[in-house]
Coordinates of C-alpha atoms and ligand atoms in Angstrom, one line a residue:
X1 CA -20.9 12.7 -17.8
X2 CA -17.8 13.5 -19.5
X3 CA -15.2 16.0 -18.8
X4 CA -16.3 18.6 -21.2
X5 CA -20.2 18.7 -19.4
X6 CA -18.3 19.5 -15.8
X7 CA -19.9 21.1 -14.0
X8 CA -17.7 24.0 -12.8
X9 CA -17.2 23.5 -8.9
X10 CA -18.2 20.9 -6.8
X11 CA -21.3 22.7 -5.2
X12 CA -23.0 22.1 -8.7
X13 CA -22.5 18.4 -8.6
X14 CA -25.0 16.1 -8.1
X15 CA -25.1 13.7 -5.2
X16 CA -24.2 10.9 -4.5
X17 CA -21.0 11.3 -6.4
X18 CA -17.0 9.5 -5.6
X19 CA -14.9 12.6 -5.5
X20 CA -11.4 12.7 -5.6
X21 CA -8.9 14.8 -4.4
X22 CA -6.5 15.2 -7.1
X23 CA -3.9 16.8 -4.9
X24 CA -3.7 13.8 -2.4
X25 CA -4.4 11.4 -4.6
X26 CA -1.0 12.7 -6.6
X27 CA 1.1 12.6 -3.2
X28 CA 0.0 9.2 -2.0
X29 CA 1.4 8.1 -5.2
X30 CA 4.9 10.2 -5.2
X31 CA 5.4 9.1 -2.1
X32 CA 4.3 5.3 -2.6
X33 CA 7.0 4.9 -5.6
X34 CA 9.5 7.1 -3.8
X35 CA 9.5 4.4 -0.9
X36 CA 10.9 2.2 -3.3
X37 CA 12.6 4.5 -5.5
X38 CA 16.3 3.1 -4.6
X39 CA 15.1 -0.5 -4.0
X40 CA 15.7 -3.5 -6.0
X41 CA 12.2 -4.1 -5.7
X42 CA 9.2 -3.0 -8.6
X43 CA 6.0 -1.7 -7.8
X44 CA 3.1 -3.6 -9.6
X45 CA -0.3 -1.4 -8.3
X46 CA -3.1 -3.7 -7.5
X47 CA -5.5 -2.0 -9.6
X48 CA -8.8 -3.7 -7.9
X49 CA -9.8 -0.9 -6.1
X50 CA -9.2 1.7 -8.4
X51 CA -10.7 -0.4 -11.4
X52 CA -10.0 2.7 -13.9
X53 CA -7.6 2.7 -17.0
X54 CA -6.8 6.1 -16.1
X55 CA -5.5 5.6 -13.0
X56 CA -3.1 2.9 -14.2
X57 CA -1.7 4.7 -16.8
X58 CA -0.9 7.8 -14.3
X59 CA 1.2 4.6 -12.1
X60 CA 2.5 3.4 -14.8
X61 CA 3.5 6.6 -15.7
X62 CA 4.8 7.3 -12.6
X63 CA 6.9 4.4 -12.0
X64 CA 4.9 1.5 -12.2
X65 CA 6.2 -2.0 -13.6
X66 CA 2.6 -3.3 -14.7
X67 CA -0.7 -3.6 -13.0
X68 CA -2.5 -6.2 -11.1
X69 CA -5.9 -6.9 -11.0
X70 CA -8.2 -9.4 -9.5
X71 CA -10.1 -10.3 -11.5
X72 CA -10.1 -11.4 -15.3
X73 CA -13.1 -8.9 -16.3
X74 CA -10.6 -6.4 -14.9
X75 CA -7.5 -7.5 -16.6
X76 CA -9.9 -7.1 -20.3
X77 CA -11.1 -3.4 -19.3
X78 CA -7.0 -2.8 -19.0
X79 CA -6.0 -4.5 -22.0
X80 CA -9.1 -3.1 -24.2
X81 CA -7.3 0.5 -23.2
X82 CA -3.8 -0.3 -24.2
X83 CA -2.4 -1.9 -20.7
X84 CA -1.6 -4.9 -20.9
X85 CA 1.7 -5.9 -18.6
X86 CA -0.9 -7.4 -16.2
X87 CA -0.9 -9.9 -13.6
X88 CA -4.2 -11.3 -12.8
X89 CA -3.7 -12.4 -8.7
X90 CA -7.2 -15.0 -8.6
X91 CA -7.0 -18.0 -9.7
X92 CA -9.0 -18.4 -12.6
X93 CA -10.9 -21.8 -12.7
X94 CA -13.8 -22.8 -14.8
X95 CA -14.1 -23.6 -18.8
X96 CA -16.1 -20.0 -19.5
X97 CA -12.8 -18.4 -17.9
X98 CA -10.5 -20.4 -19.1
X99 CA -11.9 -19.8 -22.6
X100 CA -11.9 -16.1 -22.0
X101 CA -8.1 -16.2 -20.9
X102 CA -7.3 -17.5 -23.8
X103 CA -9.1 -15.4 -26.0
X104 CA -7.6 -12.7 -24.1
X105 CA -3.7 -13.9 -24.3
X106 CA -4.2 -14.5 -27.7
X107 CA -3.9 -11.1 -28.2
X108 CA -1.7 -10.2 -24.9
X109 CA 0.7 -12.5 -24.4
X110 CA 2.4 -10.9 -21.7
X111 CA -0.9 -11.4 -18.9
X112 CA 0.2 -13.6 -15.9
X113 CA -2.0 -15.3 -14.3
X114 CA -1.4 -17.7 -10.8
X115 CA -2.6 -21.0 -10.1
X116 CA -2.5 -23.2 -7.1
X117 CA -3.8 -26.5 -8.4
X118 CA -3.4 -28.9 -10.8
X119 CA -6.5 -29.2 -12.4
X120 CA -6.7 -25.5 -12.6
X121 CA -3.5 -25.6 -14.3
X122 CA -4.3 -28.6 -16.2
X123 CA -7.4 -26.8 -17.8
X124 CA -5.3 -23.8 -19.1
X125 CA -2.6 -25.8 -20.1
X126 CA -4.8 -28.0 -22.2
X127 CA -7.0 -24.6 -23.4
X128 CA -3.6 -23.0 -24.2
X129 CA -2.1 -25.9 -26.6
X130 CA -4.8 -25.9 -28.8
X131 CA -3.3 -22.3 -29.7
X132 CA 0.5 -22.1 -29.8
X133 CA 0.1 -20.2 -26.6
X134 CA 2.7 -20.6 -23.8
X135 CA 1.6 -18.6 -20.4
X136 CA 2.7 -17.1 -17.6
X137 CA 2.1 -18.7 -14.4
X138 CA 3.0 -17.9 -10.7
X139 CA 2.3 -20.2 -8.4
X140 CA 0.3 -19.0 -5.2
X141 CA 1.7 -19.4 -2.2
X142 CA -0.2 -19.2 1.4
X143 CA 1.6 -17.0 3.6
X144 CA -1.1 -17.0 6.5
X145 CA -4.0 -15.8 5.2
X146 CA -5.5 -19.5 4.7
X147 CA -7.5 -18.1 1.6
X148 CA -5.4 -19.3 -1.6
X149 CA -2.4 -20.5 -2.3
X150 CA -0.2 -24.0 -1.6
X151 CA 1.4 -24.4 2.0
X152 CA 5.1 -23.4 1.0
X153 CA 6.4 -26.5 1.9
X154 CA 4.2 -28.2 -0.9
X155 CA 5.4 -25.4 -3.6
X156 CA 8.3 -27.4 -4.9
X157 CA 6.5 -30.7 -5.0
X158 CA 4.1 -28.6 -7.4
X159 CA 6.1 -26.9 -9.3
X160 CA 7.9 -30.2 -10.1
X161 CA 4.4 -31.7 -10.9
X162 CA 3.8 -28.7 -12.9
X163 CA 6.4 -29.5 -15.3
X164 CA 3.9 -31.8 -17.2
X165 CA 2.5 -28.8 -18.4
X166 CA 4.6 -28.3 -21.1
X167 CA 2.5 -24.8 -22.0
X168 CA 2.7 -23.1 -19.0
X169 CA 5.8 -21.4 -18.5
X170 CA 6.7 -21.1 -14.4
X171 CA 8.0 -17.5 -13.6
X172 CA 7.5 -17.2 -10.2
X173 CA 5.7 -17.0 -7.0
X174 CA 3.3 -15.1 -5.7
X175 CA 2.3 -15.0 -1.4
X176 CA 0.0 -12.0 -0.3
X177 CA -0.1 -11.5 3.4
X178 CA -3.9 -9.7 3.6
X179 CA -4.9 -10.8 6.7
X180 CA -1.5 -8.3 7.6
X181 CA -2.4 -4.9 5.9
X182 CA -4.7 -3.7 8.7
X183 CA -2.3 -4.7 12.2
X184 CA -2.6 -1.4 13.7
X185 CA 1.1 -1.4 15.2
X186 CA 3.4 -0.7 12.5
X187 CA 6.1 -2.8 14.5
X188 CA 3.7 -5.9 15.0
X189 CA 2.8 -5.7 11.0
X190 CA 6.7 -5.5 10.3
X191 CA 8.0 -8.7 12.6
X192 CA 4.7 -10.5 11.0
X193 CA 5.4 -9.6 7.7
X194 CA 8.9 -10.5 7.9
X195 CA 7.6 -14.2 9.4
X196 CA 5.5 -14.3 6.2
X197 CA 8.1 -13.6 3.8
X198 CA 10.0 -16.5 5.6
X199 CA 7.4 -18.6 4.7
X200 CA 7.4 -17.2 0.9
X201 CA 11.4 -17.9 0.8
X202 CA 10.9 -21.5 2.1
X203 CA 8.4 -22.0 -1.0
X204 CA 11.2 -20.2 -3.4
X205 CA 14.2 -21.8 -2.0
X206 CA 13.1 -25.5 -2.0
X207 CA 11.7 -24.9 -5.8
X208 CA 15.4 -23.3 -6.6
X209 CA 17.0 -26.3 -5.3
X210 CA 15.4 -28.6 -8.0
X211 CA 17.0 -26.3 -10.2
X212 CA 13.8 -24.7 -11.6
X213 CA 14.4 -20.9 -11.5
X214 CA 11.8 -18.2 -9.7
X215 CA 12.6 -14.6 -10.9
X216 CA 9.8 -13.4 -10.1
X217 CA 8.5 -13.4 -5.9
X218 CA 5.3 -10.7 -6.1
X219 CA 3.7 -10.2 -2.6
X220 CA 2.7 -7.0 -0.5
X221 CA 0.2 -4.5 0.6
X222 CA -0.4 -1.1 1.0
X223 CA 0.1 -2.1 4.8
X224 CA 3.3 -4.3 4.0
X225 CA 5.2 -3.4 0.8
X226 CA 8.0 -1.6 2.5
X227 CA 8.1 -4.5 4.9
X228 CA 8.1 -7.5 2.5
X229 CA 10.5 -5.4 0.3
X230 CA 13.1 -5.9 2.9
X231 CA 13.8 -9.2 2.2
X232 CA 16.4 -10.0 0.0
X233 CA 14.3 -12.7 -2.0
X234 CA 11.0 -10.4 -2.8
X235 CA 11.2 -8.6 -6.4
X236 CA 7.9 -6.9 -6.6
X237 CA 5.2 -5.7 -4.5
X238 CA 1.6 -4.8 -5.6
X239 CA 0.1 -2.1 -2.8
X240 CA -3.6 -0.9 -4.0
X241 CA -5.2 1.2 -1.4
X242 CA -2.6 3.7 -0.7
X243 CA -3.8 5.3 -4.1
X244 CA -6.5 6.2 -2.1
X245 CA -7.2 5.3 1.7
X246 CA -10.1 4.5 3.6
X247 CA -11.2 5.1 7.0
X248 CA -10.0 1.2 8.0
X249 CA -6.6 2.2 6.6
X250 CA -6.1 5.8 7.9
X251 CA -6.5 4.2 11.3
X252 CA -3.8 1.6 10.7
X253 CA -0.3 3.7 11.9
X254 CA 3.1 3.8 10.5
X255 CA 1.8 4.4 6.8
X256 CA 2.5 8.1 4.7
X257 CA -1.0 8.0 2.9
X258 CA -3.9 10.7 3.2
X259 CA -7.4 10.4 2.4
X260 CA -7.8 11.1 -1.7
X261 CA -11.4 9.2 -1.7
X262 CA -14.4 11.0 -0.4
X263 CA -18.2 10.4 -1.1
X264 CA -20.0 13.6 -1.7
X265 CA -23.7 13.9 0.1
X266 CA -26.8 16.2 0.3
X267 CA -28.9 16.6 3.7
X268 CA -32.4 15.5 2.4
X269 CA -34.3 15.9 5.6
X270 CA -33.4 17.7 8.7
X271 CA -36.6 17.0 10.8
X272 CA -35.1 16.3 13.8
X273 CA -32.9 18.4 15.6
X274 CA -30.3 15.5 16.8
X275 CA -29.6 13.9 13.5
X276 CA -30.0 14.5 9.6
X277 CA -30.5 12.4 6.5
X278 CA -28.4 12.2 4.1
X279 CA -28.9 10.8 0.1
X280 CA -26.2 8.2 0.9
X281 CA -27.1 4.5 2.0
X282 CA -26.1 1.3 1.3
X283 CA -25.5 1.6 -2.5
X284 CA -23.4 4.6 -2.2
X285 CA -20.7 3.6 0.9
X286 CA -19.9 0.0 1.6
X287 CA -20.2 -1.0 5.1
X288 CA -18.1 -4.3 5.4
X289 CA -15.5 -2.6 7.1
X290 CA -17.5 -0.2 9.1
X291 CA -19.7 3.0 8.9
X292 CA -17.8 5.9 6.8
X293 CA -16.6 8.6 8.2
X294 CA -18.1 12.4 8.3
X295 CA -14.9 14.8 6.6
X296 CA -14.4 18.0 8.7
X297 CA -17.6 17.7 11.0
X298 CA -16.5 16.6 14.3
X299 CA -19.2 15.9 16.7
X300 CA -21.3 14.1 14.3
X301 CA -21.2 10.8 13.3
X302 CA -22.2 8.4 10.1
X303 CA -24.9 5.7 10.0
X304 CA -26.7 3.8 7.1
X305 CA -30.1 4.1 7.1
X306 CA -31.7 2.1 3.8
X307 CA -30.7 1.8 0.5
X308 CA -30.5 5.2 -0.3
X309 CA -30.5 7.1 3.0
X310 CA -28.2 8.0 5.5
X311 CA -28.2 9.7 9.0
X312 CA -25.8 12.0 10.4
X313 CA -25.8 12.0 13.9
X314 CA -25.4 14.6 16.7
X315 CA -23.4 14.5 19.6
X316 CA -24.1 17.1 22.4
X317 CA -20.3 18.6 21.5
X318 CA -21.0 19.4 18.0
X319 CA -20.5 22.8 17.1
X320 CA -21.6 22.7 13.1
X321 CA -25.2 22.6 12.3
X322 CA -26.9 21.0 9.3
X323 CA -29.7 21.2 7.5
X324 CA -31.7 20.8 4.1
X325 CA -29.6 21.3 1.1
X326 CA -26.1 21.1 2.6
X327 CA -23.4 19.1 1.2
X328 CA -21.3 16.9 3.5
X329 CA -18.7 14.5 2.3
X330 CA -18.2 11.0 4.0
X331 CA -14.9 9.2 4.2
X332 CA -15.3 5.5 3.1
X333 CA -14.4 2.5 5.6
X334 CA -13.4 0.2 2.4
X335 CA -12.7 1.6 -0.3
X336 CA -12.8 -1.1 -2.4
X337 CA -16.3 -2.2 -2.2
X338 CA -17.2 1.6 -2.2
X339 CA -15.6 2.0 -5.4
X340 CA -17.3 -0.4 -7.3
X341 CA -20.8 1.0 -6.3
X342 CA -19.8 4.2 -8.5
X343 CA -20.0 5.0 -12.4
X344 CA -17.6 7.4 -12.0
X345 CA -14.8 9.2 -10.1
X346 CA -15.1 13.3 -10.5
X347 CA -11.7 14.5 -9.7
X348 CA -11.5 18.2 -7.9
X349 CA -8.4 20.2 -7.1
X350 CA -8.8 23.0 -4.5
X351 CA -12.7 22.8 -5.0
X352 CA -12.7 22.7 -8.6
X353 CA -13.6 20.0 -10.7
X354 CA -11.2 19.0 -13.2
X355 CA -11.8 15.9 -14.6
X356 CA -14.5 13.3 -14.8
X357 CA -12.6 9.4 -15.2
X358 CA -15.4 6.4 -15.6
X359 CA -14.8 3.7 -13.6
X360 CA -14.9 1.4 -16.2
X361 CA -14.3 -2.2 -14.6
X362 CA -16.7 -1.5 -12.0
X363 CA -18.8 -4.3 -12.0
X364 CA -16.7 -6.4 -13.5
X365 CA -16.3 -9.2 -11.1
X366 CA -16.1 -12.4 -13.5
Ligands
PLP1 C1 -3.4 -10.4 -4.0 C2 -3.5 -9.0 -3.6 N1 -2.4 -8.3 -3.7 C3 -2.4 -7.0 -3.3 C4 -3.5 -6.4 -2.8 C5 -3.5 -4.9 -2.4 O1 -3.6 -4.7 -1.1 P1 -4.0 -3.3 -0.5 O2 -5.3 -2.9 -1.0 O3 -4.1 -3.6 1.0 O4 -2.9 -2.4 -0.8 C6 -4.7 -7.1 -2.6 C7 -5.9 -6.5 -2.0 O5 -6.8 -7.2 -1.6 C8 -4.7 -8.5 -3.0 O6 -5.8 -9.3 -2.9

């Protein structure tokens, strides 16, 4: 569907269907880049979630210094629409990547990539000086969440070694705290945040002192940014889900950002007068973080029930009633794995739909 066939209101969409709310979804940004509007520190948007060219160029319109992504399908969806200041934040291992990389830099020189080994650096290096190319690299850091990265006191040791490379081109560091973003106590997240960035400024500080230079230190989360930004070393933070929140977020305190991410449902079956099925299961809400959340029907409660079904559940203090043919919306608990089960978001403002913007890197997890 594209924006010309809208349909004009959203009780003549079909269902399931991603809806956004176009007012909240505008705020959570305002207020995301006003956070940092006076700061020495740039926003990159980690563009994972949102996976839609149109939504970076609104951020980057909006005071955005480039994009991430995760993922190297993603950063080709960007650069095929004309964004390409991209920082790629997975490592990218393997000699089908490696040869798409390159294909890719050839044309947009200014991707970054990180790396946090030597043969994977080793393979790009070797790919890259075949073509003239010189790239980008940041060198992941682990900053607690044991998934990627070097231990910081190893990051000098490798950036020395890394100087054999003489086609990769060192520009910073990169350390994302994500097992951080969720701490419910804002206080907690701050004083671990702030431990974490320690850690990051131990990795930038011993690779400074064998006088190779690290403008760039990238780190941060929609749960951390403002944190990590208070440290004098960090230069750029890349928040994703405040664009649009999740159930899992909303419940984390301290943060400014609303729900602007709803999934829209039909009751299909109302045989029972304790619960009701709705046309949204498994491949229509993600349920990695938890069951989704019913919008503006208190007393009744969300649980998958198939692929393609899902019950709404009754509690004795309910006080609306459903039945066939009524439209409820659900509240995703991850919004990222929710995202990616969609072709498209359809955007409404006070209950009209306005726009219709393809997600077009959904899928795209190479
Ligand atoms: C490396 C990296 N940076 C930034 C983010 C954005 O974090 P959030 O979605 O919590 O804002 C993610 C999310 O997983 C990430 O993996």
């Amino acid at each position: 569907m594209n924006a010309t066939h809208l349909p004009a209101s959203l009780e003549d969409l079909d269902t399931p269907a991603l809806i956004v709310d176009a007012l909240q979804y505008e705020r959570n940004v305002a207020r995301c880049f006003a956070a940092f509007a006076n700061s020495r520190v740039t926003v990159r948007p980690h563009l994972k979630t949102a996976k839609t060219p149109i939504v970076a160029r609104y951020l980057l319109e909006h005071g955005a210094q480039g994009i991430c992504v995760a993922k190297l399908g993603e950063a080709e969806i960007m650069a095929a629409h004309g964004i390409d200041d991209i920082l790629i934040t997975t490592e990218i291992v393997g000699a089908p990547k490696v040869a798409r990389l390159m294909a890719l830099l050839r044309d947009h020189p200014r991707i970054r990539i990180v790396v946090d080994s030597l043969d994977g650096a080793g393979a790009i290096d070797q790919a890259a000086s075949g073509l003239g190319l010189r790239v980008q690299v940041l060198l992941d850091v682990n900053v607690g969440q044991n998934r990627c990265g070097v231990q910081p006191e190893r990051a000098a040791i490798f950036a020395q070694q890394m100087q054999q490379f003489p086609n990769l081109e060192l520009i910073g560091v990169q350390g994302y705290e994500g097992h951080l973003q969720h701490l419910r106590d804002p206080e907690d997240r701050r004083r671990q945040a702030r431990a974490a960035m320690e850690s990051l400024a131990l990795a930038v500080v011993g690779i400074r002192d064998l006088g190779i230079a690290v403008p760039v230190v990238t780190t941060g989360g929609t749960g951390t940014s403002v944190f990590c930004a208070e440290h004098p070393l960090v230069t750029e933070v890349q928040p994703g889900s405040f664009i649009f929140m999740d159930s899992d977020y909303l419940a984390t305190g301290g943060l400014p950002f609303v729900s602007a991410l709803t999934v829209l449902a039909t009751v299909i079956s109302a045989a029972s007068s304790d619960r009701v099925v709705i046309d949204a299961g498994h491949k229509s809400l993600s349920m990695d973080s938890g069951f989704a959340q019913p919008k503006n029907l208190s007393g009744w409660r969300y649980e998958p029930a198939g692929d393609e079904h899902g019950l709404l559940i009754r509690d004795p203090g309910a006080t609306v009633n459903l039945t066939v043919g009524d439209r409820v919306e659900l509240i995703p608990s991850h919004i990222d794995t929710t995202v990616n089960l969609h072709d498209a978001f359809m955007v409404q403002r006070d209950g009209m739909l306005e726009d219709c913007w393809p997600i077009v890197a959904r899928g795209k997890v190479q």
